mmCIF file of C-alpha atoms in Angstrom:
data_model
loop_
_atom_site.group_PDB
_atom_site.id
_atom_site.type_symbol
_atom_site.label_atom_id
_atom_site.label_comp_id
_atom_site.label_asym_id
_atom_site.label_seq_id
_atom_site.Cartn_x
_atom_site.Cartn_y
_atom_site.Cartn_z
ATOM 1 C CA UNK A 236 0.326 -0.042 0.014
ATOM 2 C CA UNK A 237 3.060 2.412 0.425
ATOM 3 C CA UNK A 238 3.673 5.457 -1.823
ATOM 4 C CA UNK A 239 7.088 5.313 -3.446
ATOM 5 C CA UNK A 240 9.886 6.369 -0.854
ATOM 6 C CA UNK A 241 12.944 8.403 -2.185
ATOM 7 C CA UNK A 242 15.041 7.023 0.726
ATOM 8 C CA UNK A 243 14.311 3.588 0.379
ATOM 9 C CA UNK A 244 13.226 3.488 3.996
ATOM 10 C CA UNK A 245 10.390 1.172 5.033
ATOM 11 C CA UNK A 246 7.621 3.465 6.725
ATOM 12 C CA UNK A 247 6.174 2.256 9.928
ATOM 13 C CA UNK A 248 3.479 3.942 11.873
ATOM 14 C CA UNK A 249 3.296 2.851 15.860
ATOM 15 C CA UNK A 250 0.585 3.332 17.957
ATOM 16 C CA UNK A 251 1.495 3.493 21.490
ATOM 17 C CA UNK A 252 -0.744 4.359 24.564
ATOM 18 C CA UNK A 253 2.230 6.602 26.436
ATOM 19 C CA UNK A 254 5.560 7.283 25.520
ATOM 20 C CA UNK A 255 7.665 7.346 28.120
ATOM 21 C CA UNK A 256 11.272 6.534 28.951
ATOM 22 C CA UNK A 257 10.267 2.757 30.192
ATOM 23 C CA UNK A 258 8.043 2.377 26.836
ATOM 24 C CA UNK A 259 9.325 -0.994 25.365
ATOM 25 C CA UNK A 260 7.739 -0.258 21.883
ATOM 26 C CA UNK A 261 9.865 3.192 21.947
ATOM 27 C CA UNK A 262 13.050 1.579 22.909
ATOM 28 C CA UNK A 263 12.565 -1.924 21.223
ATOM 29 C CA UNK A 264 10.860 -1.063 18.003
ATOM 30 C CA UNK A 265 11.824 3.104 17.529
ATOM 31 C CA UNK A 266 14.613 4.415 18.847
ATOM 32 C CA UNK A 267 17.170 2.099 17.856
ATOM 33 C CA UNK A 268 16.135 1.873 14.211
ATOM 34 C CA UNK A 269 15.235 5.495 13.789
ATOM 35 C CA UNK A 270 17.864 5.556 10.857
ATOM 36 C CA UNK A 271 17.326 2.683 9.598
ATOM 37 C CA UNK A 272 12.973 3.127 9.434
ATOM 38 C CA UNK A 273 11.244 6.324 8.190
ATOM 39 C CA UNK A 274 9.128 5.961 11.448
ATOM 40 C CA UNK A 275 6.196 7.973 13.198
ATOM 41 C CA UNK A 276 4.579 7.281 16.008
ATOM 42 C CA UNK A 277 0.978 8.541 17.316
ATOM 43 C CA UNK A 278 -0.024 8.342 21.317
ATOM 44 C CA UNK A 279 -2.998 8.458 23.081
ATOM 45 C CA UNK A 280 -1.487 10.278 26.182
ATOM 46 C CA UNK A 281 0.518 13.178 26.260
ATOM 47 C CA UNK A 282 3.809 12.203 25.796
ATOM 48 C CA UNK A 283 6.501 12.116 28.316
ATOM 49 C CA UNK A 284 9.425 12.682 26.235
ATOM 50 C CA UNK A 285 10.447 14.729 23.108
ATOM 51 C CA UNK A 286 11.986 11.755 20.706
ATOM 52 C CA UNK A 287 14.906 12.603 18.210
ATOM 53 C CA UNK A 288 14.068 14.668 15.078
ATOM 54 C CA UNK A 289 14.195 11.344 13.021
ATOM 55 C CA UNK A 290 10.815 10.527 14.678
ATOM 56 C CA UNK A 291 7.795 11.897 13.847
ATOM 57 C CA UNK A 292 5.596 11.697 16.331
ATOM 58 C CA UNK A 293 1.465 13.012 16.199
ATOM 59 C CA UNK A 294 0.769 13.168 20.070
ATOM 60 C CA UNK A 295 -2.699 12.753 21.778
ATOM 61 C CA UNK A 296 -3.973 14.732 24.545
ATOM 62 C CA UNK A 297 -5.547 11.478 26.978
ATOM 63 C CA UNK A 298 -8.747 11.949 25.210
ATOM 64 C CA UNK A 299 -10.646 10.069 22.425
ATOM 65 C CA UNK A 300 -10.621 13.201 20.283
ATOM 66 C CA UNK A 301 -7.139 13.978 20.849
ATOM 67 C CA UNK A 302 -6.316 10.928 20.038
ATOM 68 C CA UNK A 303 -8.444 10.552 16.758
ATOM 69 C CA UNK A 304 -7.088 13.880 16.033
ATOM 70 C CA UNK A 305 -3.634 12.946 16.024
ATOM 71 C CA UNK A 306 -4.077 9.666 14.367
ATOM 72 C CA UNK A 307 -6.036 11.737 11.449
ATOM 73 C CA UNK A 308 -2.982 13.646 10.794
ATOM 74 C CA UNK A 309 -0.598 10.820 10.958
ATOM 75 C CA UNK A 310 -2.810 8.687 8.230
ATOM 76 C CA UNK A 311 -3.085 11.775 6.114
ATOM 77 C CA UNK A 312 0.720 12.019 5.585
ATOM 78 C CA UNK A 313 2.482 9.827 3.191
ATOM 79 C CA UNK A 314 0.933 6.298 3.367
ATOM 80 C CA UNK A 315 2.900 3.680 5.333
ATOM 81 C CA UNK A 316 4.171 0.356 4.700
ATOM 82 C CA UNK A 317 3.204 -0.970 8.204
ATOM 83 C CA UNK A 318 0.948 0.373 10.568
ATOM 84 C CA UNK A 319 1.928 -1.440 13.917
ATOM 85 C CA UNK A 320 -0.680 -1.122 17.241
ATOM 86 C CA UNK A 321 0.949 -2.541 20.256
ATOM 87 C CA UNK A 322 -2.019 -2.341 22.366
ATOM 88 C CA UNK A 323 -5.546 -3.643 22.285
ATOM 89 C CA UNK A 324 -6.871 -0.105 23.267
ATOM 90 C CA UNK A 325 -4.929 1.670 20.134
ATOM 91 C CA UNK A 326 -5.779 -1.485 17.932
ATOM 92 C CA UNK A 327 -9.617 -1.033 18.353
ATOM 93 C CA UNK A 328 -9.489 2.581 18.072
ATOM 94 C CA UNK A 329 -7.792 2.674 14.716
ATOM 95 C CA UNK A 330 -10.248 -0.063 13.470
ATOM 96 C CA UNK A 331 -13.376 2.052 14.772
ATOM 97 C CA UNK A 332 -11.772 4.856 13.046
ATOM 98 C CA UNK A 333 -10.679 3.932 10.102
ATOM 99 C CA UNK A 334 -14.056 2.291 9.277
ATOM 100 C CA UNK A 335 -15.626 5.286 9.964
ATOM 101 C CA UNK A 336 -13.610 7.472 7.526
ATOM 102 C CA UNK A 337 -13.800 4.586 5.250
ATOM 103 C CA UNK A 338 -9.854 3.873 4.919
ATOM 104 C CA UNK A 339 -10.350 0.059 6.514
ATOM 105 C CA UNK A 340 -10.013 -1.618 3.404
ATOM 106 C CA UNK A 341 -6.969 0.560 1.953
ATOM 107 C CA UNK A 342 -5.402 0.157 5.429
ATOM 108 C CA UNK A 343 -5.977 -3.172 6.567
ATOM 109 C CA UNK A 344 -3.374 -4.834 4.325
ATOM 110 C CA UNK A 345 -0.493 -3.086 6.651
ATOM 111 C CA UNK A 346 -1.955 -3.916 9.967
ATOM 112 C CA UNK A 347 -0.303 -5.999 12.816
ATOM 113 C CA UNK A 348 -1.213 -5.793 15.949
ATOM 114 C CA UNK A 349 1.105 -7.248 18.942
ATOM 115 C CA UNK A 350 0.298 -8.884 21.886
ATOM 116 C CA UNK A 351 2.383 -7.781 24.663
ATOM 117 C CA UNK A 352 1.003 -9.996 27.573
ATOM 118 C CA UNK A 353 -0.713 -13.116 28.299
ATOM 119 C CA UNK A 354 -5.202 -12.939 27.471
ATOM 120 C CA UNK A 355 -5.926 -13.612 30.987
ATOM 121 C CA UNK A 356 -3.665 -10.936 32.291
ATOM 122 C CA UNK A 357 -6.042 -8.332 30.601
ATOM 123 C CA UNK A 358 -8.518 -6.859 31.860
ATOM 124 C CA UNK A 359 -12.005 -7.913 30.751
ATOM 125 C CA UNK A 360 -12.742 -4.428 28.687
ATOM 126 C CA UNK A 361 -9.418 -4.927 27.368
ATOM 127 C CA UNK A 362 -9.888 -8.645 26.555
ATOM 128 C CA UNK A 363 -12.959 -7.422 24.416
ATOM 129 C CA UNK A 364 -10.978 -4.998 22.654
ATOM 130 C CA UNK A 365 -8.270 -7.174 22.003
ATOM 131 C CA UNK A 366 -10.993 -9.935 20.258
ATOM 132 C CA UNK A 367 -11.066 -7.230 17.822
ATOM 133 C CA UNK A 368 -7.507 -6.802 16.830
ATOM 134 C CA UNK A 369 -7.562 -10.512 16.469
ATOM 135 C CA UNK A 370 -10.317 -10.655 14.442
ATOM 136 C CA UNK A 371 -9.208 -7.584 12.032
ATOM 137 C CA UNK A 372 -5.442 -7.357 11.842
ATOM 138 C CA UNK A 373 -3.848 -8.479 8.755
ATOM 139 C CA UNK A 374 -0.973 -9.985 11.593
ATOM 140 C CA UNK A 375 -1.186 -10.949 14.923
ATOM 141 C CA UNK A 376 2.055 -11.202 16.860
ATOM 142 C CA UNK A 377 2.833 -12.677 20.140
ATOM 143 C CA UNK A 378 5.719 -11.605 22.564
ATOM 144 C CA UNK A 379 6.156 -15.291 23.563
ATOM 145 C CA UNK A 380 4.604 -19.078 22.580
ATOM 146 C CA UNK A 381 3.130 -18.942 26.424
ATOM 147 C CA UNK A 382 1.234 -15.835 25.258
ATOM 148 C CA UNK A 383 -0.366 -17.178 22.452
ATOM 149 C CA UNK A 384 -1.119 -20.390 24.145
ATOM 150 C CA UNK A 385 -2.646 -18.624 26.805
ATOM 151 C CA UNK A 386 -5.756 -17.706 24.134
ATOM 152 C CA UNK A 387 -8.922 -19.850 24.571
ATOM 153 C CA UNK A 388 -9.330 -22.049 22.042
ATOM 154 C CA UNK A 389 -12.156 -20.853 19.839
ATOM 155 C CA UNK A 390 -9.222 -17.221 19.612
ATOM 156 C CA UNK A 391 -6.501 -19.721 18.434
ATOM 157 C CA UNK A 392 -8.823 -20.548 15.675
ATOM 158 C CA UNK A 393 -9.777 -16.955 15.145
ATOM 159 C CA UNK A 394 -6.213 -15.620 14.163
ATOM 160 C CA UNK A 395 -5.137 -19.278 12.594
ATOM 161 C CA UNK A 396 -2.641 -18.678 9.930
ATOM 162 C CA UNK A 397 -2.061 -14.927 10.558
ATOM 163 C CA UNK A 398 -0.222 -15.157 14.361
ATOM 164 C CA UNK A 399 3.177 -15.018 14.407
ATOM 165 C CA UNK A 400 5.478 -15.603 17.620
ATOM 166 C CA UNK A 401 8.099 -13.153 18.192
ATOM 167 C CA UNK A 402 9.868 -13.230 21.691
ATOM 168 C CA UNK A 403 10.391 -10.407 23.655
ATOM 169 C CA UNK A 404 14.365 -9.252 23.463
ATOM 170 C CA UNK A 405 17.137 -7.129 25.756
ATOM 171 C CA UNK A 406 19.201 -4.337 24.482
ATOM 172 C CA UNK A 407 22.399 -6.079 25.655
ATOM 173 C CA UNK A 408 24.570 -3.408 24.026
ATOM 174 C CA UNK A 409 22.404 -0.798 26.142
ATOM 175 C CA UNK A 410 22.704 -2.977 29.347
ATOM 176 C CA UNK A 411 26.612 -2.724 28.985
ATOM 177 C CA UNK A 412 27.129 0.577 28.205
ATOM 178 C CA UNK A 413 24.964 1.568 31.268
ATOM 179 C CA UNK A 414 26.930 -0.534 33.562
ATOM 180 C CA UNK A 415 30.157 -0.067 32.533
ATOM 181 C CA UNK A 416 29.772 3.692 33.122
ATOM 182 C CA UNK A 417 28.529 3.221 36.841
ATOM 183 C CA UNK A 418 30.361 4.932 39.032
ATOM 184 C CA UNK A 419 30.977 2.541 41.560
ATOM 185 C CA UNK A 420 30.109 -1.160 42.027
ATOM 186 C CA UNK A 421 27.376 -2.128 44.774
ATOM 187 C CA UNK A 422 27.371 1.524 46.880
ATOM 188 C CA UNK A 423 28.647 0.273 49.574
ATOM 189 C CA UNK A 424 25.073 -2.103 50.831
ATOM 190 C CA UNK A 425 25.261 -5.740 51.782
ATOM 191 C CA UNK A 426 23.439 -8.211 50.203
ATOM 192 C CA UNK A 427 20.956 -6.756 48.224
ATOM 193 C CA UNK A 428 17.759 -8.463 46.599
ATOM 194 C CA UNK A 429 15.724 -5.958 43.649
ATOM 195 C CA UNK A 430 12.840 -6.641 42.270
ATOM 196 C CA UNK A 431 11.797 -4.570 38.514
ATOM 197 C CA UNK A 432 7.812 -4.007 37.791
ATOM 198 C CA UNK A 433 4.931 -2.715 38.144
ATOM 199 C CA UNK A 434 3.484 -2.387 42.078
ATOM 200 C CA UNK A 435 -0.079 -4.392 41.299
ATOM 201 C CA UNK A 436 -1.237 -7.221 42.304
ATOM 202 C CA UNK A 437 -0.449 -9.358 39.446
ATOM 203 C CA UNK A 438 2.905 -8.971 40.206
ATOM 204 C CA UNK A 439 2.325 -9.741 43.923
ATOM 205 C CA UNK A 440 5.159 -7.493 45.633
ATOM 206 C CA UNK A 441 3.623 -7.895 48.855
ATOM 207 C CA UNK A 442 4.807 -11.789 48.524
ATOM 208 C CA UNK A 443 8.515 -10.180 47.570
ATOM 209 C CA UNK A 444 8.434 -7.899 50.538
ATOM 210 C CA UNK A 445 7.235 -11.171 53.419
ATOM 211 C CA UNK A 446 9.966 -13.461 51.708
ATOM 212 C CA UNK A 447 12.639 -10.852 52.524
ATOM 213 C CA UNK A 448 11.003 -10.548 55.959
ATOM 214 C CA UNK A 449 11.434 -14.308 56.584
ATOM 215 C CA UNK A 450 14.716 -14.636 54.603
ATOM 216 C CA UNK A 451 17.014 -12.440 57.006
ATOM 217 C CA UNK A 452 17.017 -14.077 60.292
ATOM 218 C CA UNK A 453 20.427 -12.630 61.876
ATOM 219 C CA UNK A 454 21.456 -10.896 58.647
ATOM 220 C CA UNK A 455 21.639 -7.059 59.517
ATOM 221 C CA UNK A 456 22.881 -5.683 56.184
ATOM 222 C CA UNK A 457 20.407 -7.089 53.671
ATOM 223 C CA UNK A 458 18.187 -4.720 51.887
ATOM 224 C CA UNK A 459 14.979 -5.314 49.186
ATOM 225 C CA UNK A 460 14.643 -2.720 46.640
ATOM 226 C CA UNK A 461 11.467 -2.281 44.418
ATOM 227 C CA UNK A 462 12.077 -0.523 41.248
ATOM 228 C CA UNK A 463 8.626 0.864 39.446
ATOM 229 C CA UNK A 464 5.586 2.475 40.897
ATOM 230 C CA UNK A 465 2.201 1.142 40.808
ATOM 231 C CA UNK A 466 -1.280 1.338 43.491
ATOM 232 C CA UNK A 467 0.319 -0.867 45.803
ATOM 233 C CA UNK A 468 3.437 1.420 46.569
ATOM 234 C CA UNK A 469 1.393 2.920 49.505
ATOM 235 C CA UNK A 470 0.601 -0.640 51.080
ATOM 236 C CA UNK A 471 4.365 -1.861 50.678
ATOM 237 C CA UNK A 472 5.841 1.291 52.400
ATOM 238 C CA UNK A 473 3.318 0.993 55.383
ATOM 239 C CA UNK A 474 3.973 -2.745 55.753
ATOM 240 C CA UNK A 475 7.388 -2.354 55.338
ATOM 241 C CA UNK A 476 7.160 0.041 58.472
ATOM 242 C CA UNK A 477 5.131 -2.382 60.277
ATOM 243 C CA UNK A 478 7.543 -4.870 60.165
ATOM 244 C CA UNK A 479 10.346 -2.377 61.187
ATOM 245 C CA UNK A 480 11.914 -2.816 58.042
ATOM 246 C CA UNK A 481 11.852 1.063 56.562
ATOM 247 C CA UNK A 482 15.777 1.360 56.603
ATOM 248 C CA UNK A 483 15.953 -2.102 54.525
ATOM 249 C CA UNK A 484 13.304 -1.987 51.833
ATOM 250 C CA UNK A 485 13.738 1.477 49.528
ATOM 251 C CA UNK A 486 11.023 1.978 46.696
ATOM 252 C CA UNK A 487 12.240 4.142 43.537
ATOM 253 C CA UNK A 488 9.292 4.697 41.623
ATOM 254 C CA UNK A 489 10.218 5.020 37.932
ATOM 255 C CA UNK A 490 13.105 5.732 37.448
ATOM 256 C CA UNK A 491 15.717 5.986 34.052
ATOM 257 C CA UNK A 492 15.970 2.852 32.249
ATOM 258 C CA UNK A 493 19.783 3.002 32.316
ATOM 259 C CA UNK A 494 19.412 3.254 35.806
ATOM 260 C CA UNK A 495 17.171 0.160 36.394
ATOM 261 C CA UNK A 496 20.346 -1.647 34.619
ATOM 262 C CA UNK A 497 22.695 -0.570 37.068
ATOM 263 C CA UNK A 498 20.833 -1.167 40.506
ATOM 264 C CA UNK A 499 20.323 -4.977 38.474
ATOM 265 C CA UNK A 500 24.200 -5.279 37.931
ATOM 266 C CA UNK A 501 24.528 -3.993 41.731
ATOM 267 C CA UNK A 502 22.258 -6.642 43.291
ATOM 268 C CA UNK A 503 22.845 -10.187 44.174
ATOM 269 C CA UNK A 504 19.789 -11.756 42.976
ATOM 270 C CA UNK A 505 16.477 -9.995 41.208
ATOM 271 C CA UNK A 506 13.309 -12.208 42.265
ATOM 272 C CA UNK A 507 9.794 -11.799 40.024
ATOM 273 C CA UNK A 508 7.030 -13.217 42.405
ATOM 274 C CA UNK A 509 4.453 -12.582 39.287
ATOM 275 C CA UNK A 510 1.510 -14.498 38.485
ATOM 276 C CA UNK A 511 1.234 -13.261 35.081
ATOM 277 C CA UNK A 512 3.542 -12.001 32.357
ATOM 278 C CA UNK A 513 3.960 -11.861 28.495
ATOM 279 C CA UNK A 514 7.733 -12.546 28.337
ATOM 280 C CA UNK A 515 8.903 -10.113 30.811
ATOM 281 C CA UNK A 516 11.684 -7.732 29.651
ATOM 282 C CA UNK A 517 12.463 -7.041 33.402
ATOM 283 C CA UNK A 518 14.022 -10.183 34.028
ATOM 284 C CA UNK A 519 16.138 -10.422 30.348
ATOM 285 C CA UNK A 520 17.447 -7.008 31.447
ATOM 286 C CA UNK A 521 18.492 -8.677 34.997
ATOM 287 C CA UNK A 522 19.640 -11.481 33.311
ATOM 288 C CA UNK A 523 21.482 -8.926 30.583
ATOM 289 C CA UNK A 524 23.333 -7.384 33.811
ATOM 290 C CA UNK A 525 24.659 -10.240 35.188
ATOM 291 C CA UNK A 526 22.411 -10.801 38.013
ATOM 292 C CA UNK A 527 20.964 -14.385 38.851
ATOM 293 C CA UNK A 528 17.073 -14.444 39.246
ATOM 294 C CA UNK A 529 14.507 -16.242 41.265
ATOM 295 C CA UNK A 530 10.845 -16.695 39.090
ATOM 296 C CA UNK A 531 7.716 -17.711 40.445
ATOM 297 C CA UNK A 532 6.633 -21.370 38.375
ATOM 298 C CA UNK A 533 4.924 -19.691 35.309
ATOM 299 C CA UNK A 534 4.559 -20.664 32.056
ATOM 300 C CA UNK A 535 5.793 -17.251 30.169
ATOM 301 C CA UNK A 536 9.358 -17.993 33.289
ATOM 302 C CA UNK A 537 9.846 -20.973 32.087
ATOM 303 C CA UNK A 538 9.948 -20.061 28.491
ATOM 304 C CA UNK A 539 13.079 -17.438 28.729
ATOM 305 C CA UNK A 540 14.681 -20.359 31.439
ATOM 306 C CA UNK A 541 14.143 -23.349 29.406
ATOM 307 C CA UNK A 542 17.295 -25.024 29.105
ATOM 308 C CA UNK A 543 18.574 -22.872 31.876
ATOM 309 C CA UNK A 544 18.540 -25.439 34.955
ATOM 310 C CA UNK A 545 20.249 -23.345 37.135
ATOM 311 C CA UNK A 546 17.639 -20.564 37.674
ATOM 312 C CA UNK A 547 14.940 -21.714 40.440
ATOM 313 C CA UNK A 548 11.447 -21.547 40.564
ATOM 314 C CA UNK A 549 9.029 -21.141 43.274
ATOM 315 C CA UNK A 550 5.299 -21.376 43.131
ATOM 316 C CA UNK A 551 3.259 -18.210 43.200
ATOM 317 C CA UNK A 552 2.340 -16.990 46.406
ATOM 318 C CA UNK A 553 4.796 -19.254 48.181
ATOM 319 C CA UNK A 554 5.946 -17.009 50.414
ATOM 320 C CA UNK A 555 8.320 -19.287 52.364
ATOM 321 C CA UNK A 556 9.503 -20.946 48.780
ATOM 322 C CA UNK A 557 10.796 -17.322 47.826
ATOM 323 C CA UNK A 558 12.336 -17.136 52.006
ATOM 324 C CA UNK A 559 14.670 -20.116 51.031
ATOM 325 C CA UNK A 560 15.539 -19.086 47.678
ATOM 326 C CA UNK A 561 16.734 -15.901 48.942
ATOM 327 C CA UNK A 562 18.647 -17.636 52.240
ATOM 328 C CA UNK A 563 20.229 -20.247 48.968
ATOM 329 C CA UNK A 564 21.476 -16.893 47.530
ATOM 330 C CA UNK A 565 22.630 -15.555 50.695
ATOM 331 C CA UNK A 566 24.798 -18.640 52.062
ATOM 332 C CA UNK A 567 26.694 -18.486 48.558
ATOM 333 C CA UNK A 568 29.903 -16.668 48.103
ATOM 334 C CA UNK A 569 29.782 -13.444 45.955
ATOM 335 C CA UNK A 570 31.869 -15.484 43.617
ATOM 336 C CA UNK A 571 29.534 -18.298 43.307
ATOM 337 C CA UNK A 572 26.551 -15.738 42.515
ATOM 338 C CA UNK A 573 28.721 -13.944 39.982
ATOM 339 C CA UNK A 574 29.139 -17.434 38.543
ATOM 340 C CA UNK A 575 25.278 -17.766 38.341
ATOM 341 C CA UNK A 576 24.787 -14.272 36.939
ATOM 342 C CA UNK A 577 27.599 -14.832 34.206
ATOM 343 C CA UNK A 578 25.139 -17.879 33.322
ATOM 344 C CA UNK A 579 21.812 -15.729 33.228
ATOM 345 C CA UNK A 580 23.719 -13.639 30.844
ATOM 346 C CA UNK A 581 25.288 -15.872 28.735
ATOM 347 C CA UNK A 582 21.566 -18.009 28.122
ATOM 348 C CA UNK A 583 19.882 -14.608 27.673
ATOM 349 C CA UNK A 584 22.299 -13.334 24.837
ATOM 350 C CA UNK A 585 22.089 -16.424 22.931
ATOM 351 C CA UNK A 586 18.011 -16.304 22.836
ATOM 352 C CA UNK A 587 16.891 -13.213 23.497
ATOM 353 C CA UNK A 588 18.629 -10.158 22.045
ATOM 354 C CA UNK A 589 17.295 -6.989 20.291
ATOM 355 C CA UNK A 590 18.741 -8.341 16.990
ATOM 356 C CA UNK A 591 17.086 -11.388 17.159
ATOM 357 C CA UNK A 592 14.029 -9.807 17.980
ATOM 358 C CA UNK A 593 14.262 -7.148 15.142
ATOM 359 C CA UNK A 594 14.996 -10.085 12.745
ATOM 360 C CA UNK A 595 11.630 -11.907 13.431
ATOM 361 C CA UNK A 596 9.421 -8.574 13.266
ATOM 362 C CA UNK A 597 11.370 -7.373 10.027
ATOM 363 C CA UNK A 598 10.227 -11.218 8.699
ATOM 364 C CA UNK A 599 6.532 -10.246 9.989
ATOM 365 C CA UNK A 600 6.712 -6.953 8.217
ATOM 366 C CA UNK A 601 8.251 -8.461 4.601
ATOM 367 C CA UNK A 602 4.880 -10.564 4.953
ATOM 368 C CA UNK A 603 2.681 -7.126 5.311
ATOM 369 C CA UNK A 604 4.565 -5.574 2.963
ATOM 370 C CA UNK A 605 7.222 -7.712 0.322
ATOM 371 C CA UNK A 606 8.549 -4.693 -1.867
ATOM 372 C CA UNK A 607 8.902 -2.011 0.538
ATOM 373 C CA UNK A 608 12.357 -0.137 1.601
ATOM 374 C CA UNK A 609 15.437 -1.618 2.422
ATOM 375 C CA UNK A 610 16.132 -4.140 5.107
ATOM 376 C CA UNK A 611 17.142 -2.790 8.696
ATOM 377 C CA UNK A 612 20.254 -3.607 9.639
ATOM 378 C CA UNK A 613 20.255 -4.389 13.362
ATOM 379 C CA UNK A 614 22.924 -2.822 15.386
#
């Protein structure tokens, strides 16, 4: 559907709910490829950053009217080879707008939707909107085999022949740059446990907090660090105070992505107590930073750790199980923990890097627009 492009680049329009420093779609699909592709972004909410001039931004204002205005301005620009929606909300709004404006038949051949999470993790409203995307988009990408397998059987039949699995990847080079530039290692703290993610019930940060408390014994130097924000932040703070752990538990809130990498590199172990994921990039980034991981026993975690028998798993919600795993890591020598961290990094680097992810995404784009632009060369 694309018009000729004088610079030979593939034109891609990304629909993103919130554009910010921690947004995975921006960091994985846009920023690293802005010189290889002609990239535009439509947002629903007001962006929290200004992208480089190589990326064209059509900003929403947090309202339906504002989003549709931004979307119409984007679609009035030169045609795109690929229109890629990364959330059920933006995907469904795109379909409704294109139908109302009489543009859907022209757009449909270029539409790609990515399911960034397992189906049961979406709110009921978003599941309904996801069904619209599954039915109407030319290609439907799942961020993991687990995310695809989470679909009810009737929906797997709906997307049959149009579904693809492109596993998430982490930016190993960026992690390395951030870790190499940190001013000092460990910052003088003792045994440090880190968790990265939204502070919401599905991530179960309260199990992490209680497991940390039970693992302490007589250790006076241990610290737990929660990286992220969410509705449970006040509860975690209050619970830590009740436990007398206010000096050992830190909540960083949202911090720059490079600082997240440094926090993981400086930690002794990373813990995910999550009950549901797509394919968690936070875990991959911790592994890329050379941090050992303890993971809840859920299919996406099993998928990313396939073949890595040195990674311990604990049933979701099993406080004592997580506490025991923490005690085992505390009892190890620094050298033993670092060796496990190196093995985590090697495992991740072999299977889950951005170049691997980009090559698989490029293959999907080529199915949609076989004659468009030149191939993007992952760097």
